[in-house]
PDB file of C-alpha atoms in Angstrom:
ATOM      1  CA  UNK A 106      -0.004  -0.019  -0.040  1.00 48.00           C
ATOM      2  CA  UNK A 107       2.778   2.351   0.892  1.00 50.00           C
ATOM      3  CA  UNK A 108       4.645   1.603  -2.383  1.00 52.00           C
ATOM      4  CA  UNK A 109       1.425   2.332  -4.368  1.00 48.00           C
ATOM      5  CA  UNK A 110       0.984   5.688  -2.675  1.00 46.00           C
ATOM      6  CA  UNK A 111       4.679   6.580  -3.325  1.00 52.00           C
ATOM      7  CA  UNK A 112       4.276   5.720  -7.014  1.00 50.00           C
ATOM      8  CA  UNK A 113       1.152   7.878  -7.331  1.00 43.00           C
ATOM      9  CA  UNK A 114       2.825  10.747  -5.601  1.00 41.00           C
ATOM     10  CA  UNK A 115       5.880  10.384  -7.787  1.00 44.00           C
ATOM     11  CA  UNK A 116       3.779  10.236 -10.857  1.00 47.00           C
ATOM     12  CA  UNK A 117       1.829  13.351 -10.014  1.00 45.00           C
ATOM     13  CA  UNK A 118       5.011  15.216  -9.167  1.00 42.00           C
ATOM     14  CA  UNK A 119       6.549  14.357 -12.422  1.00 42.00           C
ATOM     15  CA  UNK A 120       3.459  15.393 -14.450  1.00 44.00           C
ATOM     16  CA  UNK A 121       3.416  18.807 -12.643  1.00 42.00           C
ATOM     17  CA  UNK A 122       7.087  19.410 -13.400  1.00 42.00           C
ATOM     18  CA  UNK A 123       6.453  18.778 -17.063  1.00 42.00           C
ATOM     19  CA  UNK A 124       3.561  21.120 -17.154  1.00 44.00           C
ATOM     20  CA  UNK A 125       5.565  23.756 -15.493  1.00 43.00           C
ATOM     21  CA  UNK A 126       8.304  23.513 -18.022  1.00 39.00           C
ATOM     22  CA  UNK A 127       5.825  23.792 -20.833  1.00 42.00           C
ATOM     23  CA  UNK A 128       4.138  26.839 -19.213  1.00 43.00           C
ATOM     24  CA  UNK A 129       7.392  28.641 -18.712  1.00 44.00           C
ATOM     25  CA  UNK A 130       8.683  27.868 -22.101  1.00 38.00           C
ATOM     26  CA  UNK A 131       9.542  30.946 -24.143  1.00 41.00           C
ATOM     27  CA  UNK A 132      10.261  30.631 -27.961  1.00 42.00           C
ATOM     28  CA  UNK A 133      13.762  31.517 -28.943  1.00 41.00           C
ATOM     29  CA  UNK A 134      12.527  33.699 -31.712  1.00 41.00           C
ATOM     30  CA  UNK A 135       9.574  36.208 -31.569  1.00 41.00           C
ATOM     31  CA  UNK A 136       6.415  35.393 -33.458  1.00 40.00           C
ATOM     32  CA  UNK A 137       6.248  37.043 -36.847  1.00 43.00           C
ATOM     33  CA  UNK A 138       3.053  39.031 -37.215  1.00 38.00           C
ATOM     34  CA  UNK A 139       1.635  39.693 -40.635  1.00 41.00           C
ATOM     35  CA  UNK A 140       2.191  42.999 -42.138  1.00 42.00           C
ATOM     36  CA  UNK A 141      -0.750  45.309 -41.948  1.00 39.00           C
ATOM     37  CA  UNK A 142      -2.775  45.310 -45.070  1.00 39.00           C
ATOM     38  CA  UNK A 143      -2.947  48.702 -46.719  1.00 40.00           C
ATOM     39  CA  UNK A 144      -6.512  49.621 -47.729  1.00 40.00           C
ATOM     40  CA  UNK A 145      -7.145  49.816 -51.406  1.00 45.00           C
ATOM     41  CA  UNK A 146      -7.896  53.216 -52.821  1.00 44.00           C
ATOM     42  CA  UNK A 147     -11.161  51.808 -54.302  1.00 45.00           C
ATOM     43  CA  UNK A 148     -12.314  50.483 -50.934  1.00 44.00           C
ATOM     44  CA  UNK A 149     -11.716  53.898 -49.420  1.00 43.00           C
ATOM     45  CA  UNK A 150     -13.964  55.493 -52.062  1.00 48.00           C
ATOM     46  CA  UNK A 151     -16.681  52.842 -51.819  1.00 53.00           C
ATOM     47  CA  UNK A 152     -16.787  52.376 -47.977  1.00 65.00           C
ATOM     48  CA  UNK A 153     -18.882  55.562 -47.217  1.00 78.00           C
ATOM     49  CA  UNK A 154     -21.456  54.498 -49.820  1.00 73.00           C
ATOM     50  CA  UNK A 155     -21.589  50.886 -48.676  1.00 75.00           C
ATOM     51  CA  UNK A 156     -21.775  51.980 -45.073  1.00 79.00           C
ATOM     52  CA  UNK A 157     -24.798  54.135 -45.862  1.00 80.00           C
ATOM     53  CA  UNK A 158     -26.472  51.361 -47.771  1.00 77.00           C
ATOM     54  CA  UNK A 159     -25.733  48.850 -45.013  1.00 81.00           C
ATOM     55  CA  UNK A 160     -27.243  51.237 -42.397  1.00 84.00           C
ATOM     56  CA  UNK A 161     -30.332  51.604 -44.441  1.00 84.00           C
ATOM     57  CA  UNK A 162     -30.621  47.880 -44.969  1.00 87.00           C
ATOM     58  CA  UNK A 163     -30.448  47.154 -41.207  1.00 89.00           C
ATOM     59  CA  UNK A 164     -33.141  49.767 -40.400  1.00 89.00           C
ATOM     60  CA  UNK A 165     -35.329  48.555 -43.191  1.00 90.00           C
ATOM     61  CA  UNK A 166     -35.032  44.888 -42.266  1.00 91.00           C
ATOM     62  CA  UNK A 167     -36.119  45.788 -38.694  1.00 93.00           C
ATOM     63  CA  UNK A 168     -39.072  47.774 -40.138  1.00 93.00           C
ATOM     64  CA  UNK A 169     -39.994  44.823 -42.394  1.00 94.00           C
ATOM     65  CA  UNK A 170     -40.105  42.493 -39.451  1.00 94.00           C
ATOM     66  CA  UNK A 171     -42.418  44.884 -37.522  1.00 94.00           C
ATOM     67  CA  UNK A 172     -44.771  45.348 -40.446  1.00 95.00           C
ATOM     68  CA  UNK A 173     -44.924  41.575 -41.043  1.00 95.00           C
ATOM     69  CA  UNK A 174     -45.879  41.004 -37.474  1.00 95.00           C
ATOM     70  CA  UNK A 175     -48.580  43.704 -37.639  1.00 93.00           C
ATOM     71  CA  UNK A 176     -50.117  42.506 -40.845  1.00 93.00           C
ATOM     72  CA  UNK A 177     -50.219  38.869 -39.687  1.00 93.00           C
ATOM     73  CA  UNK A 178     -51.766  39.632 -36.287  1.00 94.00           C
ATOM     74  CA  UNK A 179     -53.611  42.926 -36.466  1.00 93.00           C
ATOM     75  CA  UNK A 180     -54.475  43.506 -40.132  1.00 93.00           C
ATOM     76  CA  UNK A 181     -58.177  43.007 -39.636  1.00 91.00           C
ATOM     77  CA  UNK A 182     -58.156  45.608 -36.760  1.00 94.00           C
ATOM     78  CA  UNK A 183     -56.596  48.395 -38.852  1.00 94.00           C
ATOM     79  CA  UNK A 184     -58.677  51.010 -40.542  1.00 94.00           C
ATOM     80  CA  UNK A 185     -58.571  51.551 -44.192  1.00 95.00           C
ATOM     81  CA  UNK A 186     -56.378  54.711 -44.107  1.00 95.00           C
ATOM     82  CA  UNK A 187     -53.887  52.890 -41.816  1.00 95.00           C
ATOM     83  CA  UNK A 188     -53.804  49.922 -44.316  1.00 95.00           C
ATOM     84  CA  UNK A 189     -53.016  52.258 -47.122  1.00 96.00           C
ATOM     85  CA  UNK A 190     -50.280  53.865 -45.155  1.00 96.00           C
ATOM     86  CA  UNK A 191     -48.690  50.445 -44.532  1.00 96.00           C
ATOM     87  CA  UNK A 192     -48.911  49.704 -48.320  1.00 97.00           C
ATOM     88  CA  UNK A 193     -47.036  52.987 -49.053  1.00 96.00           C
ATOM     89  CA  UNK A 194     -44.263  52.295 -46.529  1.00 95.00           C
ATOM     90  CA  UNK A 195     -43.784  48.800 -47.943  1.00 95.00           C
ATOM     91  CA  UNK A 196     -43.698  50.127 -51.423  1.00 96.00           C
ATOM     92  CA  UNK A 197     -40.976  52.601 -50.557  1.00 95.00           C
ATOM     93  CA  UNK A 198     -38.848  49.852 -48.931  1.00 94.00           C
ATOM     94  CA  UNK A 199     -39.369  47.624 -51.938  1.00 95.00           C
ATOM     95  CA  UNK A 200     -38.416  50.393 -54.408  1.00 94.00           C
ATOM     96  CA  UNK A 201     -35.216  51.077 -52.546  1.00 92.00           C
ATOM     97  CA  UNK A 202     -34.033  47.414 -52.770  1.00 92.00           C
ATOM     98  CA  UNK A 203     -35.358  47.005 -56.349  1.00 92.00           C
ATOM     99  CA  UNK A 204     -33.408  50.065 -57.618  1.00 92.00           C
ATOM    100  CA  UNK A 205     -30.233  48.719 -56.135  1.00 89.00           C
ATOM    101  CA  UNK A 206     -31.009  45.323 -57.749  1.00 89.00           C
ATOM    102  CA  UNK A 207     -31.987  46.738 -61.153  1.00 87.00           C
ATOM    103  CA  UNK A 208     -30.760  44.894 -64.212  1.00 85.00           C
ATOM    104  CA  UNK A 209     -28.520  47.659 -65.206  1.00 84.00           C
ATOM    105  CA  UNK A 210     -26.918  47.937 -61.715  1.00 85.00           C
ATOM    106  CA  UNK A 211     -26.381  44.200 -61.488  1.00 86.00           C
ATOM    107  CA  UNK A 212     -24.672  44.042 -64.873  1.00 82.00           C
ATOM    108  CA  UNK A 213     -22.433  46.926 -63.976  1.00 83.00           C
ATOM    109  CA  UNK A 214     -21.302  45.307 -60.747  1.00 82.00           C
ATOM    110  CA  UNK A 215     -20.632  42.049 -62.630  1.00 81.00           C
ATOM    111  CA  UNK A 216     -18.091  43.860 -64.747  1.00 78.00           C
ATOM    112  CA  UNK A 217     -16.527  45.366 -61.677  1.00 77.00           C
ATOM    113  CA  UNK A 218     -16.005  41.890 -60.128  1.00 74.00           C
ATOM    114  CA  UNK A 219     -12.701  40.218 -60.635  1.00 69.00           C
ATOM    115  CA  UNK A 220     -13.957  36.749 -59.730  1.00 71.00           C
ATOM    116  CA  UNK A 221     -17.005  34.578 -60.225  1.00 72.00           C
ATOM    117  CA  UNK A 222     -18.770  35.671 -57.091  1.00 79.00           C
ATOM    118  CA  UNK A 223     -22.360  37.144 -57.491  1.00 80.00           C
ATOM    119  CA  UNK A 224     -22.280  40.964 -57.559  1.00 81.00           C
ATOM    120  CA  UNK A 225     -23.257  42.881 -54.451  1.00 82.00           C
ATOM    121  CA  UNK A 226     -27.065  42.892 -54.185  1.00 87.00           C
ATOM    122  CA  UNK A 227     -30.090  43.309 -51.914  1.00 89.00           C
ATOM    123  CA  UNK A 228     -32.064  40.501 -53.453  1.00 91.00           C
ATOM    124  CA  UNK A 229     -32.974  38.894 -50.143  1.00 91.00           C
ATOM    125  CA  UNK A 230     -34.163  42.191 -48.751  1.00 92.00           C
ATOM    126  CA  UNK A 231     -36.223  42.870 -51.978  1.00 94.00           C
ATOM    127  CA  UNK A 232     -37.681  39.399 -51.813  1.00 95.00           C
ATOM    128  CA  UNK A 233     -38.691  39.768 -48.141  1.00 95.00           C
ATOM    129  CA  UNK A 234     -40.357  43.174 -48.846  1.00 95.00           C
ATOM    130  CA  UNK A 235     -42.041  41.749 -52.012  1.00 96.00           C
ATOM    131  CA  UNK A 236     -43.570  38.708 -50.095  1.00 96.00           C
ATOM    132  CA  UNK A 237     -45.015  41.014 -47.391  1.00 96.00           C
ATOM    133  CA  UNK A 238     -46.312  43.553 -49.959  1.00 97.00           C
ATOM    134  CA  UNK A 239     -47.944  40.941 -52.140  1.00 97.00           C
ATOM    135  CA  UNK A 240     -49.466  39.229 -49.138  1.00 96.00           C
ATOM    136  CA  UNK A 241     -51.101  42.520 -48.102  1.00 96.00           C
ATOM    137  CA  UNK A 242     -52.313  43.491 -51.579  1.00 97.00           C
ATOM    138  CA  UNK A 243     -53.882  40.008 -52.176  1.00 96.00           C
ATOM    139  CA  UNK A 244     -55.719  40.196 -48.864  1.00 94.00           C
ATOM    140  CA  UNK A 245     -56.983  43.793 -49.536  1.00 94.00           C
ATOM    141  CA  UNK A 246     -58.346  42.596 -53.043  1.00 94.00           C
ATOM    142  CA  UNK A 247     -59.557  39.124 -52.159  1.00 88.00           C
ATOM    143  CA  UNK A 248     -63.161  40.181 -51.868  1.00 79.00           C
ATOM    144  CA  UNK A 249     -63.094  42.862 -54.474  1.00 61.00           C
ATOM    145  CA  UNK A 250     -65.863  42.503 -57.162  1.00 60.00           C
ATOM    146  CA  UNK A 251     -64.633  44.812 -59.872  1.00 49.00           C
ATOM    147  CA  UNK A 252     -67.619  44.056 -62.205  1.00 46.00           C
ATOM    148  CA  UNK A 253     -70.143  44.787 -59.450  1.00 51.00           C
ATOM    149  CA  UNK A 254     -68.665  48.217 -58.760  1.00 49.00           C
ATOM    150  CA  UNK A 255     -68.463  49.037 -62.491  1.00 49.00           C
ATOM    151  CA  UNK A 256     -72.200  48.236 -62.884  1.00 48.00           C
ATOM    152  CA  UNK A 257     -73.079  50.343 -59.914  1.00 44.00           C
ATOM    153  CA  UNK A 258     -71.166  53.279 -61.316  1.00 48.00           C
ATOM    154  CA  UNK A 259     -72.670  52.937 -64.740  1.00 46.00           C
ATOM    155  CA  UNK A 260     -76.227  52.820 -63.318  1.00 43.00           C
ATOM    156  CA  UNK A 261     -75.883  56.095 -61.412  1.00 44.00           C
ATOM    157  CA  UNK A 262     -77.019  59.378 -63.112  1.00 44.00           C
ATOM    158  CA  UNK A 263     -75.181  61.583 -60.624  1.00 41.00           C
ATOM    159  CA  UNK A 264     -71.478  62.107 -60.430  1.00 46.00           C
ATOM    160  CA  UNK A 265     -69.817  58.718 -60.455  1.00 45.00           C
ATOM    161  CA  UNK A 266     -66.277  59.757 -59.724  1.00 49.00           C
ATOM    162  CA  UNK A 267     -64.827  56.975 -57.660  1.00 49.00           C
ATOM    163  CA  UNK A 268     -63.735  59.091 -54.725  1.00 49.00           C
ATOM    164  CA  UNK A 269     -67.068  60.878 -54.215  1.00 56.00           C
ATOM    165  CA  UNK A 270     -69.490  58.169 -53.107  1.00 70.00           C
ATOM    166  CA  UNK A 271     -67.168  55.307 -52.183  1.00 80.00           C
ATOM    167  CA  UNK A 272     -66.609  54.037 -48.700  1.00 90.00           C
ATOM    168  CA  UNK A 273     -63.149  53.831 -47.124  1.00 90.00           C
ATOM    169  CA  UNK A 274     -63.084  50.107 -47.703  1.00 90.00           C
ATOM    170  CA  UNK A 275     -63.944  50.475 -51.382  1.00 91.00           C
ATOM    171  CA  UNK A 276     -61.143  53.130 -51.756  1.00 93.00           C
ATOM    172  CA  UNK A 277     -58.800  50.631 -50.063  1.00 94.00           C
ATOM    173  CA  UNK A 278     -59.687  47.831 -52.504  1.00 93.00           C
ATOM    174  CA  UNK A 279     -59.269  50.152 -55.573  1.00 94.00           C
ATOM    175  CA  UNK A 280     -55.913  51.413 -54.288  1.00 95.00           C
ATOM    176  CA  UNK A 281     -54.754  47.903 -53.597  1.00 96.00           C
ATOM    177  CA  UNK A 282     -55.769  46.783 -57.015  1.00 95.00           C
ATOM    178  CA  UNK A 283     -53.913  49.617 -58.692  1.00 96.00           C
ATOM    179  CA  UNK A 284     -50.792  48.916 -56.758  1.00 97.00           C
ATOM    180  CA  UNK A 285     -50.984  45.113 -57.402  1.00 97.00           C
ATOM    181  CA  UNK A 286     -51.546  45.495 -61.106  1.00 97.00           C
ATOM    182  CA  UNK A 287     -48.789  48.095 -61.404  1.00 96.00           C
ATOM    183  CA  UNK A 288     -46.288  45.888 -59.521  1.00 97.00           C
ATOM    184  CA  UNK A 289     -47.052  42.784 -61.590  1.00 96.00           C
ATOM    185  CA  UNK A 290     -46.759  44.773 -64.854  1.00 96.00           C
ATOM    186  CA  UNK A 291     -43.464  46.370 -63.858  1.00 95.00           C
ATOM    187  CA  UNK A 292     -41.796  43.040 -62.896  1.00 95.00           C
ATOM    188  CA  UNK A 293     -43.198  41.119 -65.904  1.00 94.00           C
ATOM    189  CA  UNK A 294     -42.173  43.848 -68.310  1.00 93.00           C
ATOM    190  CA  UNK A 295     -38.550  44.049 -67.015  1.00 90.00           C
ATOM    191  CA  UNK A 296     -38.299  40.299 -67.189  1.00 89.00           C
ATOM    192  CA  UNK A 297     -39.863  40.001 -70.563  1.00 88.00           C
ATOM    193  CA  UNK A 298     -37.719  42.780 -72.069  1.00 85.00           C
ATOM    194  CA  UNK A 299     -34.573  41.068 -70.765  1.00 81.00           C
ATOM    195  CA  UNK A 300     -35.739  37.730 -72.024  1.00 78.00           C
ATOM    196  CA  UNK A 301     -36.255  39.316 -75.466  1.00 73.00           C
ATOM    197  CA  UNK A 302     -32.674  40.544 -75.519  1.00 70.00           C
ATOM    198  CA  UNK A 303     -31.395  37.068 -74.612  1.00 63.00           C
ATOM    199  CA  UNK A 304     -32.257  35.870 -78.100  1.00 57.00           C
ATOM    200  CA  UNK A 305     -30.540  38.864 -79.755  1.00 54.00           C
ATOM    201  CA  UNK A 306     -27.207  38.503 -77.970  1.00 53.00           C
ATOM    202  CA  UNK A 307     -24.796  35.871 -76.581  1.00 54.00           C
ATOM    203  CA  UNK A 308     -23.797  38.036 -73.605  1.00 64.00           C
ATOM    204  CA  UNK A 309     -23.738  35.783 -70.540  1.00 72.00           C
ATOM    205  CA  UNK A 310     -24.277  38.746 -68.255  1.00 73.00           C
ATOM    206  CA  UNK A 311     -27.939  38.787 -69.203  1.00 75.00           C
ATOM    207  CA  UNK A 312     -28.383  35.094 -68.434  1.00 77.00           C
ATOM    208  CA  UNK A 313     -26.684  35.553 -65.047  1.00 82.00           C
ATOM    209  CA  UNK A 314     -28.890  38.593 -64.240  1.00 82.00           C
ATOM    210  CA  UNK A 315     -31.979  36.631 -65.202  1.00 83.00           C
ATOM    211  CA  UNK A 316     -30.852  33.808 -62.934  1.00 86.00           C
ATOM    212  CA  UNK A 317     -30.321  36.212 -60.041  1.00 88.00           C
ATOM    213  CA  UNK A 318     -33.689  37.887 -60.546  1.00 90.00           C
ATOM    214  CA  UNK A 319     -35.695  34.701 -61.117  1.00 91.00           C
ATOM    215  CA  UNK A 320     -36.795  34.377 -57.363  1.00 93.00           C
ATOM    216  CA  UNK A 321     -38.474  37.756 -57.734  1.00 95.00           C
ATOM    217  CA  UNK A 322     -40.213  36.804 -61.040  1.00 94.00           C
ATOM    218  CA  UNK A 323     -41.272  33.455 -59.544  1.00 95.00           C
ATOM    219  CA  UNK A 324     -42.849  35.171 -56.480  1.00 96.00           C
ATOM    220  CA  UNK A 325     -44.873  37.543 -58.626  1.00 97.00           C
ATOM    221  CA  UNK A 326     -46.173  34.825 -60.870  1.00 96.00           C
ATOM    222  CA  UNK A 327     -47.121  32.732 -57.857  1.00 96.00           C
ATOM    223  CA  UNK A 328     -49.083  35.626 -56.407  1.00 96.00           C
ATOM    224  CA  UNK A 329     -50.864  36.124 -59.715  1.00 96.00           C
ATOM    225  CA  UNK A 330     -52.123  32.498 -59.409  1.00 95.00           C
ATOM    226  CA  UNK A 331     -54.158  33.685 -56.337  1.00 94.00           C
ATOM    227  CA  UNK A 332     -54.986  37.051 -57.739  1.00 95.00           C
ATOM    228  CA  UNK A 333     -58.708  37.899 -57.664  1.00 93.00           C
ATOM    229  CA  UNK A 334     -60.003  36.423 -60.985  1.00 92.00           C
ATOM    230  CA  UNK A 335     -62.006  39.593 -61.719  1.00 92.00           C
ATOM    231  CA  UNK A 336     -58.883  41.735 -61.516  1.00 94.00           C
ATOM    232  CA  UNK A 337     -56.850  39.360 -63.591  1.00 94.00           C
ATOM    233  CA  UNK A 338     -59.639  39.301 -66.235  1.00 92.00           C
ATOM    234  CA  UNK A 339     -59.731  43.070 -66.396  1.00 93.00           C
ATOM    235  CA  UNK A 340     -56.099  43.369 -66.905  1.00 95.00           C
ATOM    236  CA  UNK A 341     -55.595  40.274 -69.154  1.00 93.00           C
ATOM    237  CA  UNK A 342     -54.937  42.435 -72.238  1.00 93.00           C
ATOM    238  CA  UNK A 343     -51.861  43.949 -70.550  1.00 94.00           C
ATOM    239  CA  UNK A 344     -50.736  40.780 -68.781  1.00 95.00           C
ATOM    240  CA  UNK A 345     -50.973  38.305 -71.639  1.00 92.00           C
ATOM    241  CA  UNK A 346     -48.264  39.652 -74.015  1.00 92.00           C
ATOM    242  CA  UNK A 347     -45.804  39.935 -71.068  1.00 93.00           C
ATOM    243  CA  UNK A 348     -46.551  36.355 -69.937  1.00 93.00           C
ATOM    244  CA  UNK A 349     -46.162  34.806 -73.380  1.00 91.00           C
ATOM    245  CA  UNK A 350     -42.578  36.224 -73.735  1.00 89.00           C
ATOM    246  CA  UNK A 351     -41.564  34.303 -70.589  1.00 90.00           C
ATOM    247  CA  UNK A 352     -42.646  30.927 -72.104  1.00 88.00           C
ATOM    248  CA  UNK A 353     -39.171  30.403 -73.620  1.00 83.00           C
ATOM    249  CA  UNK A 354     -37.333  31.549 -70.438  1.00 84.00           C
ATOM    250  CA  UNK A 355     -34.229  29.520 -69.567  1.00 82.00           C
ATOM    251  CA  UNK A 356     -35.106  29.349 -65.895  1.00 86.00           C
ATOM    252  CA  UNK A 357     -37.161  26.167 -65.361  1.00 90.00           C
ATOM    253  CA  UNK A 358     -38.686  27.542 -62.132  1.00 92.00           C
ATOM    254  CA  UNK A 359     -40.131  30.499 -63.981  1.00 91.00           C
ATOM    255  CA  UNK A 360     -41.625  28.219 -66.734  1.00 91.00           C
ATOM    256  CA  UNK A 361     -43.006  25.929 -64.118  1.00 93.00           C
ATOM    257  CA  UNK A 362     -44.902  28.577 -62.139  1.00 95.00           C
ATOM    258  CA  UNK A 363     -45.923  30.180 -65.488  1.00 93.00           C
ATOM    259  CA  UNK A 364     -47.737  26.878 -66.315  1.00 92.00           C
ATOM    260  CA  UNK A 365     -49.432  26.989 -62.897  1.00 94.00           C
ATOM    261  CA  UNK A 366     -50.601  30.484 -63.615  1.00 95.00           C
ATOM    262  CA  UNK A 367     -52.137  29.496 -66.937  1.00 92.00           C
ATOM    263  CA  UNK A 368     -53.998  26.608 -65.374  1.00 92.00           C
ATOM    264  CA  UNK A 369     -55.248  28.738 -62.374  1.00 92.00           C
ATOM    265  CA  UNK A 370     -56.303  31.872 -64.246  1.00 92.00           C
ATOM    266  CA  UNK A 371     -56.516  31.378 -68.131  1.00 86.00           C
ATOM    267  CA  UNK A 372     -58.266  27.914 -67.971  1.00 81.00           C
ATOM    268  CA  UNK A 373     -61.109  29.551 -65.964  1.00 79.00           C
ATOM    269  CA  UNK A 374     -61.706  32.072 -68.804  1.00 80.00           C
ATOM    270  CA  UNK A 375     -62.156  29.395 -71.502  1.00 76.00           C
ATOM    271  CA  UNK A 376     -65.762  28.687 -72.554  1.00 68.00           C
TER     272      UNK A 376
END
């Protein structure tokens, strides 16, 4: 028993001495630190702009989260003017990101890149704002009977200006319809114009831009599948030429949801 305790004591003492040597060890030569990287002149020029954009993005993402929570929990409790105000705020947030992600700006940043990485963009922020905005517009127009309102206006002998005799809810529905149709037309027109230019040139930048923008196009097309059929029917003359140009789109996800849209909206219009 005594020999065992002596061995354990000796073993612990030996291990402690080794640890002490390793702790007190000092390298013979100092560690070589990497030289400080001098900032590039281009970075110095771009940093204020990128800092401003980054600050706006953080603020707008927080605002988007708050608006999304409000529209999911309290939308039915808001009054018509408050709902229109929320639409206007979302539209301004969407336009900020969309302008930064425009086709021209994306192609310009592609030429500035020296590698194969995607260009700087705010596509995630644009898509987040677009999803919330479309959700609100579809809810505001879900019960809108455009034909009924048109018949009522045509049967009146007095002044039938939409703003005179309409209720706040009717004004909300008309405003939401205008915003929804305008948004869909804008996204589809930009996509169809770029798709047309694909067949006229072999520039790979156009294909890359279309690929980057495809989630935005897909989201709009999916929302059009659930658009009020009366609204879709009224604007079919403007929608149809833009939709047919996307039939030959290289992006399979765009063509897939385009087929779903034809089944959901156009099939119902056939005799």
